[in-house]
PDB file of C-alpha atoms in Angstrom:
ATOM      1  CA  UNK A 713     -44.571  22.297  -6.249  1.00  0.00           C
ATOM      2  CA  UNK A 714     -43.752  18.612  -6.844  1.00  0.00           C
ATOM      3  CA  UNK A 715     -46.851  17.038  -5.446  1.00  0.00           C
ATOM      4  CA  UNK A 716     -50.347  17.034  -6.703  1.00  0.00           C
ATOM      5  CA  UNK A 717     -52.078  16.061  -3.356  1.00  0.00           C
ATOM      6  CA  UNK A 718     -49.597  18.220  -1.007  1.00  0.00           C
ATOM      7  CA  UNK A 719     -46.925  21.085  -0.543  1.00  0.00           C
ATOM      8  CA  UNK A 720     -44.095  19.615  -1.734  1.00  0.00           C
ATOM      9  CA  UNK A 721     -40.519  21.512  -2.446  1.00  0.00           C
ATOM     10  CA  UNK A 722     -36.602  20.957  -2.938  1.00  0.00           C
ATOM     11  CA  UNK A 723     -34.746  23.759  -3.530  1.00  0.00           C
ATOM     12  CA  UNK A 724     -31.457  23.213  -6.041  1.00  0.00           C
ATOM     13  CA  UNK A 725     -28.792  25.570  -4.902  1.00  0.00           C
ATOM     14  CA  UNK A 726     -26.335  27.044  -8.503  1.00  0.00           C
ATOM     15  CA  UNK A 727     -24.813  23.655  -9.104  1.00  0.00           C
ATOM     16  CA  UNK A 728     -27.867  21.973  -8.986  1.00  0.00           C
ATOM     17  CA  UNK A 729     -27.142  20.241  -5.320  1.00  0.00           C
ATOM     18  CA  UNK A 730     -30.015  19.590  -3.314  1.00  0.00           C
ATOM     19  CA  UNK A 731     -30.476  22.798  -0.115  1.00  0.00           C
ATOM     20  CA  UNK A 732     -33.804  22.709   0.524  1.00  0.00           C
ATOM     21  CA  UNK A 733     -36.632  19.665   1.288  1.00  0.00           C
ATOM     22  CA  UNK A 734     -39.779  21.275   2.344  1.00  0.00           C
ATOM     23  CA  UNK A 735     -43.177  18.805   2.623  1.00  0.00           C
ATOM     24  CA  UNK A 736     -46.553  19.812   4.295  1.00  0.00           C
ATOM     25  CA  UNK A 737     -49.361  16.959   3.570  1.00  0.00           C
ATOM     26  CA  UNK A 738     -51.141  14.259   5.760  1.00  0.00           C
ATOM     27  CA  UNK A 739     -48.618  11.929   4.644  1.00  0.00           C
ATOM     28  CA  UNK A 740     -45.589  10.217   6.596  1.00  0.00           C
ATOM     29  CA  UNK A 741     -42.258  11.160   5.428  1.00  0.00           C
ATOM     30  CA  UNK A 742     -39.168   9.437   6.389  1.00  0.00           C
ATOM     31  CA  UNK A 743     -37.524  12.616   7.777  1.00  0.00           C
ATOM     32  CA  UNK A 744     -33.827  10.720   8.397  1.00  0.00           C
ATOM     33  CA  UNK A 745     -34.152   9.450   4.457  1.00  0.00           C
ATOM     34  CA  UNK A 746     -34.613  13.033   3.187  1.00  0.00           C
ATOM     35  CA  UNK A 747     -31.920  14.634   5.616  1.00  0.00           C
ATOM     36  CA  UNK A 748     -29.627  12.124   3.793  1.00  0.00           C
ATOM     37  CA  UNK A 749     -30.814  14.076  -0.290  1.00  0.00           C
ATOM     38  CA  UNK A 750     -29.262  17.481   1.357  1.00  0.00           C
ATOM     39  CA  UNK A 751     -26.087  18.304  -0.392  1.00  0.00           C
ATOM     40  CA  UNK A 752     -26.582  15.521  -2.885  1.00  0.00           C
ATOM     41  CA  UNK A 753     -26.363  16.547  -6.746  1.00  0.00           C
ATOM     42  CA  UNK A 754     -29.818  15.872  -7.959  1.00  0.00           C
ATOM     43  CA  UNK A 755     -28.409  14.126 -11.122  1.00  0.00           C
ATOM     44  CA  UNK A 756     -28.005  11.761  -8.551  1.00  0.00           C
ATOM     45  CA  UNK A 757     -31.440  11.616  -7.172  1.00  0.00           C
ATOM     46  CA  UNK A 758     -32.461   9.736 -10.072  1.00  0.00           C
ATOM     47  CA  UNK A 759     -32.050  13.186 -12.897  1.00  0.00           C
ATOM     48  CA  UNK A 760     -34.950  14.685  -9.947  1.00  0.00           C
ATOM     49  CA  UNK A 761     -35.336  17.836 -12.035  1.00  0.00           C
ATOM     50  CA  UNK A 762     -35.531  16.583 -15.541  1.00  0.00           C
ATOM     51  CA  UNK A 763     -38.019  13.835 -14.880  1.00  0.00           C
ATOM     52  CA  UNK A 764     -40.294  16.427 -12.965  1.00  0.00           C
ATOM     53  CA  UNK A 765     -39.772  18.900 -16.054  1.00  0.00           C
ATOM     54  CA  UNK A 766     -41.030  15.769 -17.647  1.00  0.00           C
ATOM     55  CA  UNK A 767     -43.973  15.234 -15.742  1.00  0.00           C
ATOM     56  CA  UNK A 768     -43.091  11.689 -14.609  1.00  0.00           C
ATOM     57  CA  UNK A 769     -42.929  12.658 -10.964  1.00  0.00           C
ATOM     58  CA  UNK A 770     -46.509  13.392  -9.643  1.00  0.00           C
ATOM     59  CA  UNK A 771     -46.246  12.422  -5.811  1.00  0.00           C
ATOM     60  CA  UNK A 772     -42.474  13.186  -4.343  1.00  0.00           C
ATOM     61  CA  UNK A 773     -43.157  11.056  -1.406  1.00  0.00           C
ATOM     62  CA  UNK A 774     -43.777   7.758  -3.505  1.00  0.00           C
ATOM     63  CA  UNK A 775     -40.936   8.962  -5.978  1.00  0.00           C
ATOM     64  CA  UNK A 776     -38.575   8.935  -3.207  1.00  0.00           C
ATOM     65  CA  UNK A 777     -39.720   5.368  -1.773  1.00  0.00           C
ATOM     66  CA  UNK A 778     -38.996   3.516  -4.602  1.00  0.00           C
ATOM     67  CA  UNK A 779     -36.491   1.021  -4.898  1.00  0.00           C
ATOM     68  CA  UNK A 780     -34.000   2.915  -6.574  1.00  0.00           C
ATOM     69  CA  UNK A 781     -33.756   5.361  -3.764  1.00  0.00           C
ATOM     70  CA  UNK A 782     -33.124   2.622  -0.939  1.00  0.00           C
ATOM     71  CA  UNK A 783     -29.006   2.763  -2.110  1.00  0.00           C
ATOM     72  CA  UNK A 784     -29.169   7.073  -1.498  1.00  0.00           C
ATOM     73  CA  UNK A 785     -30.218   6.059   2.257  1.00  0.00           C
ATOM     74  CA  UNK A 786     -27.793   3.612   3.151  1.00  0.00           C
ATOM     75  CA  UNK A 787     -25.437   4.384   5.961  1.00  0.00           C
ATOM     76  CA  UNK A 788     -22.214   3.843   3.929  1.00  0.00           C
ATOM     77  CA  UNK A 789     -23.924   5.883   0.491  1.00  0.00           C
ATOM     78  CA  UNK A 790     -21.298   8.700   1.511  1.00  0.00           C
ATOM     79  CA  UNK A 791     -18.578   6.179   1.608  1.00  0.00           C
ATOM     80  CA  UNK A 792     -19.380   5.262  -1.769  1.00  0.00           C
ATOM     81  CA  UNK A 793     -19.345   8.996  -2.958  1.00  0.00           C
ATOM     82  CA  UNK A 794     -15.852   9.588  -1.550  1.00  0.00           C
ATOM     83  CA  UNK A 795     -14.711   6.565  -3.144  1.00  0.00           C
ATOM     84  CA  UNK A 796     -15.730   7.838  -6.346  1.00  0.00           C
ATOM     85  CA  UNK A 797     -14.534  11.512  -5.721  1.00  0.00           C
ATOM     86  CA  UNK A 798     -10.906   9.202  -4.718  1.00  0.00           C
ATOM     87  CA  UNK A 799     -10.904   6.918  -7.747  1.00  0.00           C
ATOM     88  CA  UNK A 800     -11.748   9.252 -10.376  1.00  0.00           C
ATOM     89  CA  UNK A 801     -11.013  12.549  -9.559  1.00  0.00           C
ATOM     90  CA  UNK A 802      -7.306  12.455 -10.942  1.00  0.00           C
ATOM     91  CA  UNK A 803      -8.871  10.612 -13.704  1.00  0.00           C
ATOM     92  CA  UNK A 804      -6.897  11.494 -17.039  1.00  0.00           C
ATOM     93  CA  UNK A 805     -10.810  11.771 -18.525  1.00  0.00           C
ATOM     94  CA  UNK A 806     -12.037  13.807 -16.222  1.00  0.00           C
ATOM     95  CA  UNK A 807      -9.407  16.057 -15.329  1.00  0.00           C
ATOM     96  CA  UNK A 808     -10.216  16.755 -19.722  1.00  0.00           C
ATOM     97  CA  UNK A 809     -13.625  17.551 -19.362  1.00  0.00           C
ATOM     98  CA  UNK A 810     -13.405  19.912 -16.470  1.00  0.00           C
ATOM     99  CA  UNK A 811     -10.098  21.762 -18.495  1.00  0.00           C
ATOM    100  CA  UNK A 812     -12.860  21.582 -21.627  1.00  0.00           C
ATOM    101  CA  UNK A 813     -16.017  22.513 -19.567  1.00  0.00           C
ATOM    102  CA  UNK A 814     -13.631  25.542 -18.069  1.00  0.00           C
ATOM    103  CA  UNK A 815     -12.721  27.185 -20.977  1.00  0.00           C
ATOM    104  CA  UNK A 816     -15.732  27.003 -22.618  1.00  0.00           C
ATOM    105  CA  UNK A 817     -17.142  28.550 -19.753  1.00  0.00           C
ATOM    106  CA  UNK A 818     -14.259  31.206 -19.495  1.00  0.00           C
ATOM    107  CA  UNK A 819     -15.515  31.882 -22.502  1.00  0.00           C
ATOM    108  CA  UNK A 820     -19.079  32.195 -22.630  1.00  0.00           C
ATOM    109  CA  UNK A 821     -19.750  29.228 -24.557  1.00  0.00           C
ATOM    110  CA  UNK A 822     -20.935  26.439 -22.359  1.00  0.00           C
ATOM    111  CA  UNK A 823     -24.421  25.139 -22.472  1.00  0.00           C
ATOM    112  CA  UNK A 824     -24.106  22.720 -19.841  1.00  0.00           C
ATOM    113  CA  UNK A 825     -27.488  19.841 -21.010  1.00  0.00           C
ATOM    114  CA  UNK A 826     -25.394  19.765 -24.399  1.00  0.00           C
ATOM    115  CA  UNK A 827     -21.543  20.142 -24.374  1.00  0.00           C
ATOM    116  CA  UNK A 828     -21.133  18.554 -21.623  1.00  0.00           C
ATOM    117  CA  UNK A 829     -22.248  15.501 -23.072  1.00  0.00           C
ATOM    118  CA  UNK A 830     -20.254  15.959 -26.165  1.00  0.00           C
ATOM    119  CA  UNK A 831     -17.411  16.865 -23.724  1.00  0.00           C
ATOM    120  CA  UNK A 832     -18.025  13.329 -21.915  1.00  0.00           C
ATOM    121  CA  UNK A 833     -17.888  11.501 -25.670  1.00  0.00           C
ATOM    122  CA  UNK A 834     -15.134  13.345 -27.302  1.00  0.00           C
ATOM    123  CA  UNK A 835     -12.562  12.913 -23.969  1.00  0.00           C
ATOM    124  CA  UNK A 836     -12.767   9.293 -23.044  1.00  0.00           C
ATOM    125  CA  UNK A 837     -14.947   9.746 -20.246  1.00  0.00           C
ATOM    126  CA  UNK A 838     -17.242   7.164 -20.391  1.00  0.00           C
ATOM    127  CA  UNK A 839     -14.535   4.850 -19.817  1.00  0.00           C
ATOM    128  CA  UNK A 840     -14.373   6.524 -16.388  1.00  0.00           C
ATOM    129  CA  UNK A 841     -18.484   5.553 -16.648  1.00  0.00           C
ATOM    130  CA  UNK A 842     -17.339   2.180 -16.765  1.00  0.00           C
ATOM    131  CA  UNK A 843     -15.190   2.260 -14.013  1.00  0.00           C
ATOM    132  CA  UNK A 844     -17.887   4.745 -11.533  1.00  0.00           C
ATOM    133  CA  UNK A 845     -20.712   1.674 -12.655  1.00  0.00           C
ATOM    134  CA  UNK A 846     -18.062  -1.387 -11.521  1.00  0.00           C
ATOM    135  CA  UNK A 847     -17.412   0.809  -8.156  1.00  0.00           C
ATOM    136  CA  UNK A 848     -21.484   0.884  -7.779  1.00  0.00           C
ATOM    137  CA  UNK A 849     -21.678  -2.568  -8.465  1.00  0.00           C
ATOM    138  CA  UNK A 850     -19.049  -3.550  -6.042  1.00  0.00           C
ATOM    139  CA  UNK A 851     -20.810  -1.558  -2.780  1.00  0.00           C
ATOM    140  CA  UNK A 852     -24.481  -2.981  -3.835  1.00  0.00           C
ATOM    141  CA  UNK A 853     -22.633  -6.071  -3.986  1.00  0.00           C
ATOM    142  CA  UNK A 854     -20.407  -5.404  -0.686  1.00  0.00           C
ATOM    143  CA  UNK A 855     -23.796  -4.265   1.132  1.00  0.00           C
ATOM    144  CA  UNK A 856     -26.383  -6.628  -0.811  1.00  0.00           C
ATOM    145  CA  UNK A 857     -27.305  -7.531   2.943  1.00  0.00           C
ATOM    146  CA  UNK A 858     -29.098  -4.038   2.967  1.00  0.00           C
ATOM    147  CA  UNK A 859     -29.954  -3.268  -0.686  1.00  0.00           C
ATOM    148  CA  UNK A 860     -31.697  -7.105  -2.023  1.00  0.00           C
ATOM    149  CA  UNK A 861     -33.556  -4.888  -3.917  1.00  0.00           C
ATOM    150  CA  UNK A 862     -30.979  -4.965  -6.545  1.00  0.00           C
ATOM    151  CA  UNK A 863     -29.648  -7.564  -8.420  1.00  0.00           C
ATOM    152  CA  UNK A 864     -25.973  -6.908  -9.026  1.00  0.00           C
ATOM    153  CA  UNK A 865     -25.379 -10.467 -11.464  1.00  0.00           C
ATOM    154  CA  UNK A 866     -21.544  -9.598 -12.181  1.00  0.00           C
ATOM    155  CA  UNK A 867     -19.000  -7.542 -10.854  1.00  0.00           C
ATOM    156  CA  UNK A 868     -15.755  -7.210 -12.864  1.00  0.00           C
ATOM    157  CA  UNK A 869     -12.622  -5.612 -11.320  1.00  0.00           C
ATOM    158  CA  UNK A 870     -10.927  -5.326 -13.923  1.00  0.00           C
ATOM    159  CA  UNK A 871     -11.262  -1.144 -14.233  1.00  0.00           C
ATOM    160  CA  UNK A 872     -10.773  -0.967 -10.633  1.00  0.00           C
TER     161      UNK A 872
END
């Protein structure tokens, strides 16, 4: 349950991807908003599971009108996402941490909330972090039009 007030539930399929929205309360949801969460990792949904294991999420329906959210909704979002997948996936850092994350899990030694992490440090890849955040910043920039909500000062291509 993710609501105090109402019957709220999303259901996280093995890799922690959004399969399930289920709401029954008084209150209006925006049905075409939440169709757009399915499939979506929830890492992505602002880390959905950790801050309810946290206890800063008490109403799921306000949680997922806040600002932050507005760029998940937006028509070209899954443009964005494939641009990423594109860009990075061949990434020299990232093709490391999923050889890393592999064997450690051929292995039975992966604990995913802290090796990966480690993983992420030891190979480089938050250089590809740099490069994922200058992609963001270029389609809130590209689509500011439909996102003024937030305030992209500086965009530097230079890890495009």
């Amino acid at each position: 349950q993710m609501c105090i007030r109402d019957r709220c539930q999303i259901t996280l399929d093995q890799y922690s991807h959004v399969s399930g929205l289920f709401y029954f309360g008084n209150e209006q949801v925006e049905h075409q908003n939440w169709l757009a969460l399915y499939g979506l990792p929830e890492t992505v949904i602002n880390r959905l599971a950790s801050r309810y294991d946290e206890g800063i999420i008490s109403n799921l329906v306000d949680f997922l009108r806040e600002d932050w959210a507005m760029a998940l909704y937006h028509d070209r979002f899954g443009e964005l996402m494939a641009l990423l997948m594109e860009r990075l996936g061949s990434d020299p850092s990232v093709v490391l941490v999923q050889d890393r994350a592999r064997e450690m899990i051929n292995a039975n030694e992966f604990q995913v909330s802290l090796k990966l992490r480690e993983l992420a440090k030891a190979t480089g890849h938050m250089e590809m972090w740099g490069r994922s955040e200058c992609l963001l910043k270029q389609f809130i920039s590209d689509n500011w039009n439909h996102l003024p909500m937030y305030n992209v000062s500086s965009v530097s291509y230079t890890h495009l």
